[in-house]
GROMACS .gro file of C-alpha atoms in nm:
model
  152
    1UNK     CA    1   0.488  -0.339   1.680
    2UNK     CA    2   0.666  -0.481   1.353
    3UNK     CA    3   1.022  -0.570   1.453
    4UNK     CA    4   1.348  -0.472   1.228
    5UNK     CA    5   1.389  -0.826   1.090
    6UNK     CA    6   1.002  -0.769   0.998
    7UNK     CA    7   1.066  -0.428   0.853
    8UNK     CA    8   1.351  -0.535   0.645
    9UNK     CA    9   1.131  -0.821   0.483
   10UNK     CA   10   0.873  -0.631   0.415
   11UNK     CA   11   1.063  -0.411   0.231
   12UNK     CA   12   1.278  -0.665   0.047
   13UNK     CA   13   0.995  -0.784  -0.035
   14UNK     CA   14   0.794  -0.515  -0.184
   15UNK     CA   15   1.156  -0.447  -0.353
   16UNK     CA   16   1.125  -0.771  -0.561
   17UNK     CA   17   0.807  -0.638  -0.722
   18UNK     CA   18   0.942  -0.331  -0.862
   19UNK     CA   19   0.913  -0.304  -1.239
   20UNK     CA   20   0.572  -0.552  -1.221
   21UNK     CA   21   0.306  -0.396  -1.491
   22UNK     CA   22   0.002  -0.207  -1.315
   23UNK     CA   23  -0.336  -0.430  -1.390
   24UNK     CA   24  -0.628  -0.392  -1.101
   25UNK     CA   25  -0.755  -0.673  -0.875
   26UNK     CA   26  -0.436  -0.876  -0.996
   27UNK     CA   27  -0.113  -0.979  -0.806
   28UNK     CA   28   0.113  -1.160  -1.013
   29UNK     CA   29   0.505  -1.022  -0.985
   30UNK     CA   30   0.698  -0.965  -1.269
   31UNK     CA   31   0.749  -0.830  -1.591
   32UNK     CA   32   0.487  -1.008  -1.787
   33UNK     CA   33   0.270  -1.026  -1.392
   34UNK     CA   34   0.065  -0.733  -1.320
   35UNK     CA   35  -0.042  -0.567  -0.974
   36UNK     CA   36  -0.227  -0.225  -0.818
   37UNK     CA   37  -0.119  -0.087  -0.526
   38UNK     CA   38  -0.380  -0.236  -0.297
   39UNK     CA   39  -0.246  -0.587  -0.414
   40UNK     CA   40   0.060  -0.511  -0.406
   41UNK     CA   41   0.030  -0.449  -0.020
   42UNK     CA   42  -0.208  -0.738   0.064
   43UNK     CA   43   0.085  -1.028  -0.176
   44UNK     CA   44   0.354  -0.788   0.045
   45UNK     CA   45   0.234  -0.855   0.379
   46UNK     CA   46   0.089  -1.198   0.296
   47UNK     CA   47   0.410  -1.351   0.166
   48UNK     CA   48   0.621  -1.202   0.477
   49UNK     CA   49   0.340  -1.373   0.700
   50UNK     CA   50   0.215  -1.089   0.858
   51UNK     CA   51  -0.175  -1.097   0.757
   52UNK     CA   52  -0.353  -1.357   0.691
   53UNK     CA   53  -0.352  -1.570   0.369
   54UNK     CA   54  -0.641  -1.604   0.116
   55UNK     CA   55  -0.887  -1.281  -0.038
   56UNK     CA   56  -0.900  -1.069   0.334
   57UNK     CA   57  -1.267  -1.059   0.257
   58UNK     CA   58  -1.218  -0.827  -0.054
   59UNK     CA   59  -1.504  -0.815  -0.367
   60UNK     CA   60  -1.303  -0.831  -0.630
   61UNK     CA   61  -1.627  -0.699  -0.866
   62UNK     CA   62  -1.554  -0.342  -0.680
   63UNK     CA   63  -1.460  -0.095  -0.884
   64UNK     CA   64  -1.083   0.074  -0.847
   65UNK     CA   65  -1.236   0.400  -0.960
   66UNK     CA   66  -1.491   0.423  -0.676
   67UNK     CA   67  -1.246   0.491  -0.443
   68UNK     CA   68  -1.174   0.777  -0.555
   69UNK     CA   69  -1.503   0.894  -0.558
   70UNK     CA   70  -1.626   0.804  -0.192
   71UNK     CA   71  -1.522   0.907   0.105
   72UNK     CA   72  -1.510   0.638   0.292
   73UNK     CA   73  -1.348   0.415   0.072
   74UNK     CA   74  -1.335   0.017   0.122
   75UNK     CA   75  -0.992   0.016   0.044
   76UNK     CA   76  -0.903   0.233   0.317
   77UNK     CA   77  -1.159   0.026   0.598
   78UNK     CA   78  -0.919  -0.283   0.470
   79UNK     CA   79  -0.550  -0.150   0.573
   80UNK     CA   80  -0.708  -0.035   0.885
   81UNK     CA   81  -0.851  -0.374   0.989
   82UNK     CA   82  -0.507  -0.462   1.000
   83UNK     CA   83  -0.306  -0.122   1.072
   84UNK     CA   84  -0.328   0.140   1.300
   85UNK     CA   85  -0.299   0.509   1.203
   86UNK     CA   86   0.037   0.657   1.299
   87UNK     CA   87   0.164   1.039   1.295
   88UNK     CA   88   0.417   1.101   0.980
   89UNK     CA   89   0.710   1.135   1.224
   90UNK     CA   90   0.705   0.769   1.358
   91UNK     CA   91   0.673   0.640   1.016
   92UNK     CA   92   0.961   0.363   0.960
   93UNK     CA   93   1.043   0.125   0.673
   94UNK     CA   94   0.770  -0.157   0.595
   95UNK     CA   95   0.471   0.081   0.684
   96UNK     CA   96   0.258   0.224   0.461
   97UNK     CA   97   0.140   0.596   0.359
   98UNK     CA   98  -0.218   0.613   0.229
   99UNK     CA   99  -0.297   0.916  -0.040
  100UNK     CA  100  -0.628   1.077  -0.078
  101UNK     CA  101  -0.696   1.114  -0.430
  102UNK     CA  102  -1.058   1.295  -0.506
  103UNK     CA  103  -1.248   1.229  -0.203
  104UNK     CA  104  -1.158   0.907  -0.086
  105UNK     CA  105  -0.812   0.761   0.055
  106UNK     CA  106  -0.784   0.550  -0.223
  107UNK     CA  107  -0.377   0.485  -0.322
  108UNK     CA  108  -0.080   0.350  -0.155
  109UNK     CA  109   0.251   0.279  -0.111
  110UNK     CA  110   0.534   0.089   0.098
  111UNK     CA  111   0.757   0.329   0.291
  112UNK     CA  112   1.104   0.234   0.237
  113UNK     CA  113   1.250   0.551   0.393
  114UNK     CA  114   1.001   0.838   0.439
  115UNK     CA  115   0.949   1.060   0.282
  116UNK     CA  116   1.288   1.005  -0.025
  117UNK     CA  117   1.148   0.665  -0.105
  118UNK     CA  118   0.821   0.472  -0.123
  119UNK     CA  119   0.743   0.191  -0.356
  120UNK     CA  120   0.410   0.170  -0.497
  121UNK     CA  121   0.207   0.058  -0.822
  122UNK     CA  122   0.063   0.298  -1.070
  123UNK     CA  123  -0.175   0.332  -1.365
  124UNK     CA  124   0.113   0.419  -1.548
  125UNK     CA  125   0.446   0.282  -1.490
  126UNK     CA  126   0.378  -0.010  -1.286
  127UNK     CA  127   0.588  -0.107  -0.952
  128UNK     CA  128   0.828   0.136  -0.879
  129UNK     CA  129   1.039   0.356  -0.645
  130UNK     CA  130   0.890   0.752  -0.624
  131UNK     CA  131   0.965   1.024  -0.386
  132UNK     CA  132   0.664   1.050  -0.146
  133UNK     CA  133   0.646   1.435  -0.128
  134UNK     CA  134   0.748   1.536  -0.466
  135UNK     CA  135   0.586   1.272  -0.726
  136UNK     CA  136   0.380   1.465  -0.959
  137UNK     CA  137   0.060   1.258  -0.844
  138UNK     CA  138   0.073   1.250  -0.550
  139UNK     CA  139   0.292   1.621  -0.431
  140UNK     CA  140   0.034   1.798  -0.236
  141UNK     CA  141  -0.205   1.492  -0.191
  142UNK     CA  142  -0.353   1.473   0.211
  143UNK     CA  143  -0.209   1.142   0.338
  144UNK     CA  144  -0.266   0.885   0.640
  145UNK     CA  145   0.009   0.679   0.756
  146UNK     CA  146  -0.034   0.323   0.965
  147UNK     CA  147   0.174   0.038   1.090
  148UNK     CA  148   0.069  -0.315   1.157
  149UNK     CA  149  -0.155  -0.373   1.505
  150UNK     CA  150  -0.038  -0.639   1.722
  151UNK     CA  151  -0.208  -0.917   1.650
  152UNK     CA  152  -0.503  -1.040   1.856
   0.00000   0.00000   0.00000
């Protein structure tokens, strides 16, 4: 179970991203950096020490759009190596909410305070703060929620 002090980096963390440029399979912060929103969780969690360091395993020649397009998606095995699913009402800042978008869970974002606020990165516009129910892309959208496991 992530502790508060954990929580709080997390989310300072993924704060300090905000206003990055979207580019896939990339996670460089900034303004002239670039990120997606599976990156964006994997340079999150590394830098606040919570997974482990280096490429978690990940093929970097996979396509982004195939998630969308499979069911089971690779992204979605990835977050759950290291999270568990959780029910929406015990969802607290630093977890994450997973979107299905076409037929795979394939998009997601840092919960800063569910549902008003979650941070995630986008084709278009980047890093940045959205409403988790009521963004255009993503209002409607079945979702999964996890938290960190204990580790091992």
């Amino acid at each position: 179970m992530l502790t508060n002090s954990q929580r709080e980096a997390i989310v300072a963390e993924a704060k300090t991203w905000v206003n990055t440029r979207y580019r896939g399979w990339s996670e460089v912060k900034g303004p002239r950096g670039g990120t997606d929103c599976g990156m964006l969780l994997k340079a999150v969690f590394q830098k606040c020490q919570l997974i482990p360091q280096g490429n978690l395993g990940i093929d970097m020649r996979y396509s982004l759009q195939a998630n969308q397009h499979a069911a089971d998606t690779v992204y979605r095995m990835i977050v759950e190596r290291f999270c568990r699913e959780i029910p929406e009402d015990e969802a607290l800042p630093g977890d994450i909410v997973m979107y299905q978008l076409n037929l795979g869970f394939s998009h997601a974002a840092i919960v800063v305070e569910w549902p008003g606020i979650i941070i995630h990165a986008l084709a278009h516009g980047g890093v940045k703060y959205s409403h988790g129910d009521t963004h255009p892309q993503l209002a409607g959208k079945p979702r999964k929620f996890y938290t960190l496991k204990e580790p091992e």
